[in-house]
mmCIF file of C-alpha atoms and ligand atoms in Angstrom:
data_model
loop_
_atom_site.group_PDB
_atom_site.id
_atom_site.type_symbol
_atom_site.label_atom_id
_atom_site.label_comp_id
_atom_site.label_asym_id
_atom_site.label_seq_id
_atom_site.Cartn_x
_atom_site.Cartn_y
_atom_site.Cartn_z
ATOM 1 C CA UNK A 1 39.633 119.387 -22.607
ATOM 2 C CA UNK A 2 37.832 117.161 -25.130
ATOM 3 C CA UNK A 3 37.262 113.568 -24.042
ATOM 4 C CA UNK A 4 38.240 112.672 -27.592
ATOM 5 C CA UNK A 5 41.851 113.573 -26.812
ATOM 6 C CA UNK A 6 44.187 110.548 -27.001
ATOM 7 C CA UNK A 7 41.420 108.142 -28.018
ATOM 8 C CA UNK A 8 42.547 105.641 -30.622
ATOM 9 C CA UNK A 9 40.004 105.654 -33.448
ATOM 10 C CA UNK A 10 39.821 103.610 -36.637
ATOM 11 C CA UNK A 11 37.776 105.093 -39.471
ATOM 12 C CA UNK A 12 37.031 102.874 -42.468
ATOM 13 C CA UNK A 13 36.503 104.462 -45.862
ATOM 14 C CA UNK A 14 38.604 107.379 -44.621
ATOM 15 C CA UNK A 15 40.103 108.220 -48.020
ATOM 16 C CA UNK A 16 37.264 110.597 -48.875
ATOM 17 C CA UNK A 17 33.849 111.994 -48.029
ATOM 18 C CA UNK A 18 32.411 111.463 -44.567
ATOM 19 C CA UNK A 19 35.290 109.216 -43.471
ATOM 20 C CA UNK A 20 38.029 111.734 -44.212
ATOM 21 C CA UNK A 21 36.059 114.606 -42.634
ATOM 22 C CA UNK A 22 35.485 112.471 -39.526
ATOM 23 C CA UNK A 23 39.118 111.411 -39.235
ATOM 24 C CA UNK A 24 40.270 115.028 -39.643
ATOM 25 C CA UNK A 25 37.859 116.406 -37.019
ATOM 26 C CA UNK A 26 38.661 113.694 -34.474
ATOM 27 C CA UNK A 27 42.401 114.218 -35.018
ATOM 28 C CA UNK A 28 41.930 117.976 -34.576
ATOM 29 C CA UNK A 29 40.350 117.186 -31.197
ATOM 30 C CA UNK A 30 43.335 115.054 -30.222
ATOM 31 C CA UNK A 31 42.422 111.520 -31.293
ATOM 32 C CA UNK A 32 45.007 109.181 -32.787
ATOM 33 C CA UNK A 33 43.371 108.109 -36.008
ATOM 34 C CA UNK A 34 43.908 105.082 -38.189
ATOM 35 C CA UNK A 35 42.575 105.700 -41.676
ATOM 36 C CA UNK A 36 41.560 102.534 -43.488
ATOM 37 C CA UNK A 37 40.540 102.567 -47.118
ATOM 38 C CA UNK A 38 40.806 100.278 -50.101
ATOM 39 C CA UNK A 39 42.334 103.338 -51.789
ATOM 40 C CA UNK A 40 45.653 103.697 -49.921
ATOM 41 C CA UNK A 41 46.730 106.737 -51.937
ATOM 42 C CA UNK A 42 43.615 108.640 -50.865
ATOM 43 C CA UNK A 43 43.880 107.550 -47.211
ATOM 44 C CA UNK A 44 47.582 108.468 -47.142
ATOM 45 C CA UNK A 45 46.836 111.919 -48.519
ATOM 46 C CA UNK A 46 44.323 112.538 -45.721
ATOM 47 C CA UNK A 47 46.704 111.130 -43.065
ATOM 48 C CA UNK A 48 49.556 113.356 -44.300
ATOM 49 C CA UNK A 49 47.349 116.442 -44.109
ATOM 50 C CA UNK A 50 46.320 115.530 -40.543
ATOM 51 C CA UNK A 51 49.968 115.044 -39.569
ATOM 52 C CA UNK A 52 51.022 118.315 -41.182
ATOM 53 C CA UNK A 53 48.299 120.019 -39.128
ATOM 54 C CA UNK A 54 49.873 118.573 -35.971
ATOM 55 C CA UNK A 55 47.681 115.501 -35.523
ATOM 56 C CA UNK A 56 48.493 111.798 -35.266
ATOM 57 C CA UNK A 57 47.374 109.625 -38.155
ATOM 58 C CA UNK A 58 48.337 106.467 -40.011
ATOM 59 C CA UNK A 59 46.869 105.095 -43.219
ATOM 60 C CA UNK A 60 46.292 101.432 -44.051
ATOM 61 C CA UNK A 61 45.083 99.668 -47.183
ATOM 62 C CA UNK A 62 41.979 97.732 -46.185
ATOM 63 C CA UNK A 63 39.077 96.302 -48.116
ATOM 64 C CA UNK A 64 36.341 95.980 -45.489
ATOM 65 C CA UNK A 65 34.786 93.039 -47.345
ATOM 66 C CA UNK A 66 37.896 91.028 -46.512
ATOM 67 C CA UNK A 67 37.607 89.659 -42.975
ATOM 68 C CA UNK A 68 41.317 89.042 -42.473
ATOM 69 C CA UNK A 69 42.274 92.505 -43.734
ATOM 70 C CA UNK A 70 39.883 94.042 -41.177
ATOM 71 C CA UNK A 71 41.272 91.777 -38.448
ATOM 72 C CA UNK A 72 44.803 92.893 -39.409
ATOM 73 C CA UNK A 73 43.679 96.514 -39.284
ATOM 74 C CA UNK A 74 42.458 96.202 -35.696
ATOM 75 C CA UNK A 75 45.594 94.263 -34.709
ATOM 76 C CA UNK A 76 47.842 96.902 -36.321
ATOM 77 C CA UNK A 77 46.029 99.752 -34.567
ATOM 78 C CA UNK A 78 46.265 98.099 -31.145
ATOM 79 C CA UNK A 79 49.947 97.168 -31.745
ATOM 80 C CA UNK A 80 50.779 100.707 -32.728
ATOM 81 C CA UNK A 81 48.825 102.592 -30.062
ATOM 82 C CA UNK A 82 48.350 99.980 -27.331
ATOM 83 C CA UNK A 83 44.560 100.042 -27.401
ATOM 84 C CA UNK A 84 41.506 100.748 -29.517
ATOM 85 C CA UNK A 85 38.763 103.067 -28.288
ATOM 86 C CA UNK A 86 36.472 103.532 -31.270
ATOM 87 C CA UNK A 87 35.779 101.811 -34.570
ATOM 88 C CA UNK A 88 33.888 103.971 -37.051
ATOM 89 C CA UNK A 89 32.386 101.560 -39.596
ATOM 90 C CA UNK A 90 31.943 104.095 -42.369
ATOM 91 C CA UNK A 91 33.070 102.518 -45.661
ATOM 92 C CA UNK A 92 30.106 102.125 -47.964
ATOM 93 C CA UNK A 93 28.924 102.170 -51.561
ATOM 94 C CA UNK A 94 25.609 103.229 -53.060
ATOM 95 C CA UNK A 95 25.072 101.981 -56.619
ATOM 96 C CA UNK A 96 21.306 102.364 -56.348
ATOM 97 C CA UNK A 97 19.018 101.318 -59.215
ATOM 98 C CA UNK A 98 15.523 100.060 -60.010
ATOM 99 C CA UNK A 99 15.066 96.413 -59.015
ATOM 100 C CA UNK A 100 13.707 95.490 -62.460
ATOM 101 C CA UNK A 101 17.053 96.412 -63.989
ATOM 102 C CA UNK A 102 18.453 93.373 -62.169
ATOM 103 C CA UNK A 103 21.848 94.892 -61.410
ATOM 104 C CA UNK A 104 22.414 91.942 -59.152
ATOM 105 C CA UNK A 105 26.193 92.360 -58.955
ATOM 106 C CA UNK A 106 25.616 95.838 -57.539
ATOM 107 C CA UNK A 107 23.100 94.460 -55.027
ATOM 108 C CA UNK A 108 25.778 91.994 -53.949
ATOM 109 C CA UNK A 109 28.364 94.762 -53.671
ATOM 110 C CA UNK A 110 26.112 96.778 -51.341
ATOM 111 C CA UNK A 111 25.553 93.707 -49.176
ATOM 112 C CA UNK A 112 29.268 92.946 -49.131
ATOM 113 C CA UNK A 113 30.593 96.421 -48.366
ATOM 114 C CA UNK A 114 27.763 98.011 -46.392
ATOM 115 C CA UNK A 115 26.718 95.021 -44.305
ATOM 116 C CA UNK A 116 29.469 92.411 -44.356
ATOM 117 C CA UNK A 117 32.021 95.201 -43.986
ATOM 118 C CA UNK A 118 30.323 96.293 -40.743
ATOM 119 C CA UNK A 119 30.118 92.679 -39.529
ATOM 120 C CA UNK A 120 33.822 92.226 -40.256
ATOM 121 C CA UNK A 121 34.516 95.321 -38.178
ATOM 122 C CA UNK A 122 32.439 94.004 -35.297
ATOM 123 C CA UNK A 123 34.152 90.598 -35.475
ATOM 124 C CA UNK A 124 37.578 92.227 -35.371
ATOM 125 C CA UNK A 125 36.998 94.840 -32.653
ATOM 126 C CA UNK A 126 34.505 93.188 -30.299
ATOM 127 C CA UNK A 127 37.052 90.814 -28.683
ATOM 128 C CA UNK A 128 39.413 93.772 -28.151
ATOM 129 C CA UNK A 129 36.674 95.935 -26.616
ATOM 130 C CA UNK A 130 35.541 93.074 -24.362
ATOM 131 C CA UNK A 131 39.101 92.402 -23.179
ATOM 132 C CA UNK A 132 39.656 96.125 -22.504
ATOM 133 C CA UNK A 133 36.182 96.400 -20.928
ATOM 134 C CA UNK A 134 35.672 99.560 -22.929
ATOM 135 C CA UNK A 135 35.140 100.522 -26.540
ATOM 136 C CA UNK A 136 32.681 102.087 -28.953
ATOM 137 C CA UNK A 137 31.279 101.192 -32.343
ATOM 138 C CA UNK A 138 30.033 104.034 -34.513
ATOM 139 C CA UNK A 139 28.203 102.517 -37.459
ATOM 140 C CA UNK A 140 27.291 104.817 -40.327
ATOM 141 C CA UNK A 141 23.830 103.883 -41.607
ATOM 142 C CA UNK A 142 21.601 106.300 -43.545
ATOM 143 C CA UNK A 143 18.206 107.980 -43.520
ATOM 144 C CA UNK A 144 17.500 105.145 -45.996
ATOM 145 C CA UNK A 145 17.510 102.868 -42.945
ATOM 146 C CA UNK A 146 14.290 104.599 -41.823
ATOM 147 C CA UNK A 147 12.473 104.970 -45.136
ATOM 148 C CA UNK A 148 12.888 103.981 -48.747
ATOM 149 C CA UNK A 149 11.997 105.160 -52.240
ATOM 150 C CA UNK A 150 12.257 103.853 -55.800
ATOM 151 C CA UNK A 151 15.859 102.792 -56.669
ATOM 152 C CA UNK A 152 16.791 102.613 -52.980
ATOM 153 C CA UNK A 153 15.335 99.195 -52.039
ATOM 154 C CA UNK A 154 18.552 97.201 -51.683
ATOM 155 C CA UNK A 155 20.529 100.090 -50.192
ATOM 156 C CA UNK A 156 17.723 100.697 -47.665
ATOM 157 C CA UNK A 157 17.506 97.004 -46.875
ATOM 158 C CA UNK A 158 21.204 96.801 -46.137
ATOM 159 C CA UNK A 159 21.285 100.004 -44.075
ATOM 160 C CA UNK A 160 18.213 98.818 -42.120
ATOM 161 C CA UNK A 161 20.178 95.655 -41.390
ATOM 162 C CA UNK A 162 23.075 97.769 -40.082
ATOM 163 C CA UNK A 163 20.649 99.439 -37.647
ATOM 164 C CA UNK A 164 19.254 96.086 -36.550
ATOM 165 C CA UNK A 165 22.678 94.540 -36.029
ATOM 166 C CA UNK A 166 23.775 97.628 -34.103
ATOM 167 C CA UNK A 167 20.754 97.451 -31.801
ATOM 168 C CA UNK A 168 21.351 93.746 -31.190
ATOM 169 C CA UNK A 169 24.991 94.445 -30.483
ATOM 170 C CA UNK A 170 24.033 97.199 -28.042
ATOM 171 C CA UNK A 171 21.689 94.886 -26.165
ATOM 172 C CA UNK A 172 24.348 92.183 -25.927
ATOM 173 C CA UNK A 173 27.284 94.447 -25.253
ATOM 174 C CA UNK A 174 26.719 95.095 -21.558
ATOM 175 C CA UNK A 175 27.447 98.190 -19.509
ATOM 176 C CA UNK A 176 30.987 98.909 -20.701
ATOM 177 C CA UNK A 177 30.664 99.086 -24.472
ATOM 178 C CA UNK A 178 28.902 101.757 -26.492
ATOM 179 C CA UNK A 179 27.133 101.375 -29.840
ATOM 180 C CA UNK A 180 26.159 104.395 -31.902
ATOM 181 C CA UNK A 181 24.419 104.542 -35.263
ATOM 182 C CA UNK A 182 24.819 107.771 -37.207
ATOM 183 C CA UNK A 183 22.395 108.058 -40.122
ATOM 184 C CA UNK A 184 23.067 110.813 -42.635
ATOM 185 C CA UNK A 185 20.703 112.164 -45.252
ATOM 186 C CA UNK A 186 22.128 113.582 -48.459
ATOM 187 C CA UNK A 187 25.798 114.536 -47.991
ATOM 188 C CA UNK A 188 27.997 116.298 -50.551
ATOM 189 C CA UNK A 189 30.539 113.579 -51.365
ATOM 190 C CA UNK A 190 31.516 111.467 -54.361
ATOM 191 C CA UNK A 191 29.169 108.728 -53.174
ATOM 192 C CA UNK A 192 26.692 109.203 -56.036
ATOM 193 C CA UNK A 193 29.426 108.426 -58.572
ATOM 194 C CA UNK A 194 28.979 104.703 -57.778
ATOM 195 C CA UNK A 195 25.517 104.808 -59.422
ATOM 196 C CA UNK A 196 25.831 103.104 -62.801
ATOM 197 C CA UNK A 197 22.425 104.089 -64.204
ATOM 198 C CA UNK A 198 23.135 107.379 -65.952
ATOM 199 C CA UNK A 199 19.648 108.843 -65.516
ATOM 200 C CA UNK A 200 19.435 107.961 -61.808
ATOM 201 C CA UNK A 201 22.972 109.289 -61.260
ATOM 202 C CA UNK A 202 22.144 112.605 -62.979
ATOM 203 C CA UNK A 203 19.005 113.057 -60.838
ATOM 204 C CA UNK A 204 20.940 112.335 -57.657
ATOM 205 C CA UNK A 205 23.795 114.645 -58.665
ATOM 206 C CA UNK A 206 21.311 117.456 -59.249
ATOM 207 C CA UNK A 207 19.744 116.870 -55.815
ATOM 208 C CA UNK A 208 23.177 116.666 -54.215
ATOM 209 C CA UNK A 209 24.277 119.944 -55.751
ATOM 210 C CA UNK A 210 21.009 121.596 -54.720
ATOM 211 C CA UNK A 211 20.780 120.701 -51.046
ATOM 212 C CA UNK A 212 23.288 118.127 -49.737
ATOM 213 C CA UNK A 213 25.057 119.064 -46.502
ATOM 214 C CA UNK A 214 28.783 119.056 -45.846
ATOM 215 C CA UNK A 215 30.477 115.863 -44.599
ATOM 216 C CA UNK A 216 31.716 118.040 -41.721
ATOM 217 C CA UNK A 217 28.141 117.963 -40.318
ATOM 218 C CA UNK A 218 28.326 114.178 -40.065
ATOM 219 C CA UNK A 219 31.813 114.357 -38.574
ATOM 220 C CA UNK A 220 30.456 116.617 -35.820
ATOM 221 C CA UNK A 221 27.673 114.110 -35.103
ATOM 222 C CA UNK A 222 30.221 111.299 -34.797
ATOM 223 C CA UNK A 223 32.372 113.448 -32.512
ATOM 224 C CA UNK A 224 29.314 114.204 -30.349
ATOM 225 C CA UNK A 225 28.649 110.483 -29.867
ATOM 226 C CA UNK A 226 32.294 109.848 -28.974
ATOM 227 C CA UNK A 227 32.856 112.785 -26.641
ATOM 228 C CA UNK A 228 30.106 111.837 -24.168
ATOM 229 C CA UNK A 229 31.125 110.495 -20.754
ATOM 230 C CA UNK A 230 31.657 106.704 -20.731
ATOM 231 C CA UNK A 231 28.287 105.986 -19.111
ATOM 232 C CA UNK A 232 26.427 107.934 -21.818
ATOM 233 C CA UNK A 233 25.619 105.888 -24.914
ATOM 234 C CA UNK A 234 24.307 107.953 -27.830
ATOM 235 C CA UNK A 235 22.550 105.235 -29.794
ATOM 236 C CA UNK A 236 21.120 106.933 -32.846
ATOM 237 C CA UNK A 237 21.633 110.225 -34.597
ATOM 238 C CA UNK A 238 19.672 111.049 -37.758
ATOM 239 C CA UNK A 239 21.047 114.089 -39.521
ATOM 240 C CA UNK A 240 19.811 115.373 -42.864
ATOM 241 C CA UNK A 241 19.566 118.592 -44.871
ATOM 242 C CA UNK A 242 16.612 120.727 -43.807
ATOM 243 C CA UNK A 243 15.596 120.734 -47.493
ATOM 244 C CA UNK A 244 15.463 116.919 -47.706
ATOM 245 C CA UNK A 245 11.935 115.452 -47.785
HETATM 246 N N1 NAP B 1 26.918 110.662 -49.159
HETATM 247 C C1 NAP B 1 25.683 110.464 -48.729
HETATM 248 O O1 NAP B 1 24.739 111.144 -49.161
HETATM 249 C C2 NAP B 1 25.407 109.409 -47.684
HETATM 250 C C3 NAP B 1 24.141 109.402 -47.110
HETATM 251 C C4 NAP B 1 23.849 108.457 -46.148
HETATM 252 C C5 NAP B 1 24.798 107.544 -45.755
HETATM 253 N N2 NAP B 1 26.030 107.574 -46.331
HETATM 254 C C6 NAP B 1 26.991 106.576 -45.885
HETATM 255 O O2 NAP B 1 28.160 107.211 -45.439
HETATM 256 C C7 NAP B 1 29.282 106.358 -45.634
HETATM 257 C C8 NAP B 1 30.376 107.132 -46.353
HETATM 258 O O3 NAP B 1 29.871 107.609 -47.581
HETATM 259 P P1 NAP B 1 30.508 108.841 -48.371
HETATM 260 O O4 NAP B 1 29.384 109.674 -48.831
HETATM 261 O O5 NAP B 1 31.600 109.460 -47.585
HETATM 262 O O6 NAP B 1 31.091 108.053 -49.642
HETATM 263 P P2 NAP B 1 32.424 108.294 -50.490
HETATM 264 O O7 NAP B 1 32.695 109.748 -50.648
HETATM 265 O O8 NAP B 1 32.226 107.466 -51.736
HETATM 266 O O9 NAP B 1 33.556 107.657 -49.577
HETATM 267 C C9 NAP B 1 33.525 106.305 -49.252
HETATM 268 C C10 NAP B 1 34.938 105.825 -49.043
HETATM 269 O O10 NAP B 1 34.867 104.424 -48.725
HETATM 270 C C11 NAP B 1 35.793 103.737 -49.544
HETATM 271 N N3 NAP B 1 35.389 102.355 -49.755
HETATM 272 C C12 NAP B 1 34.429 101.884 -50.587
HETATM 273 N N4 NAP B 1 34.386 100.546 -50.527
HETATM 274 C C13 NAP B 1 35.333 100.170 -49.652
HETATM 275 C C14 NAP B 1 35.782 98.911 -49.180
HETATM 276 N N5 NAP B 1 35.266 97.771 -49.642
HETATM 277 N N6 NAP B 1 36.775 98.875 -48.271
HETATM 278 C C15 NAP B 1 37.341 100.021 -47.832
HETATM 279 N N7 NAP B 1 36.976 101.235 -48.261
HETATM 280 C C16 NAP B 1 35.978 101.312 -49.158
HETATM 281 C C17 NAP B 1 35.793 104.522 -50.843
HETATM 282 O O11 NAP B 1 36.931 104.213 -51.605
HETATM 283 P P3 NAP B 1 36.876 104.395 -53.216
HETATM 284 O O12 NAP B 1 37.126 105.837 -53.449
HETATM 285 O O13 NAP B 1 37.963 103.501 -53.693
HETATM 286 O O14 NAP B 1 35.511 103.951 -53.656
HETATM 287 C C18 NAP B 1 35.782 105.950 -50.312
HETATM 288 O O15 NAP B 1 37.071 106.406 -49.990
HETATM 289 C C19 NAP B 1 28.759 105.136 -46.392
HETATM 290 O O16 NAP B 1 28.541 104.072 -45.506
HETATM 291 C C20 NAP B 1 27.438 105.625 -46.971
HETATM 292 O O17 NAP B 1 26.530 104.554 -47.166
HETATM 293 C C21 NAP B 1 26.354 108.486 -47.295
#
């Protein structure tokens, strides 16, 4: 029987892409999933599909940049299911661009969602995990946390910060808590649609349609990190298309 069965798992950004694939796979393996997304309609659609397939799922409207909304999310999940086993900090945006274009509002958005959103998740769940003396963070970074390229500077910087924070958290967390970073390469989702520069977006869409892998591949990596025995802490998984340079 899967060790994922009956675990209570929150997935942020679960209304689409990697988050919805992850929530669906974990629910299929018996987890009780709480789907958080700023787009409640999308998260509800995914939760209803999971329930109609026999799983347990609830959807909540949450903007991860809002600390109190994330705190409420964790409180609601623990109220509803009595505990929290895993927080998958997945919500993210990627409006990448050349620095000289000075799209500073988009830089700020990436910092807010991709980094502050993760910090808000840690602030909300860490006290619960410490009180329970068990719990796992799965933070979704990116291959851009290991390398960068033109247009990716801010996105890479923020995802590198997610890796650094995760490693610091792991070192502080002690023997009972687990911290996993899952870093995808190009995945076939709507992520690229947040790119406002038309030329950059077109290039990325062409690459995506040529070689991006399914979000199900990332969901399986997340499940692998979760399903290990409690004393086994899978710290980093990097998973990219074979065709990605
Ligand atoms: N796709 C890739 O190639 C790729 C590669 C490496 C890493 N990643 C990472 O994987 C994660 C998921 O990406 P994805 O490809 O699945 O993207 P996606 O298809 O765009 O899905 C992201 C989901 O997060 C939601 N979201 C965005 N901002 C939010 C916020 N402030 N609060 C709550 N929810 C929010 C989005 O809602 P809306 O629909 O309202 O925007 C969307 O439902 C991100 O952290 C991303 O950086 C993706």
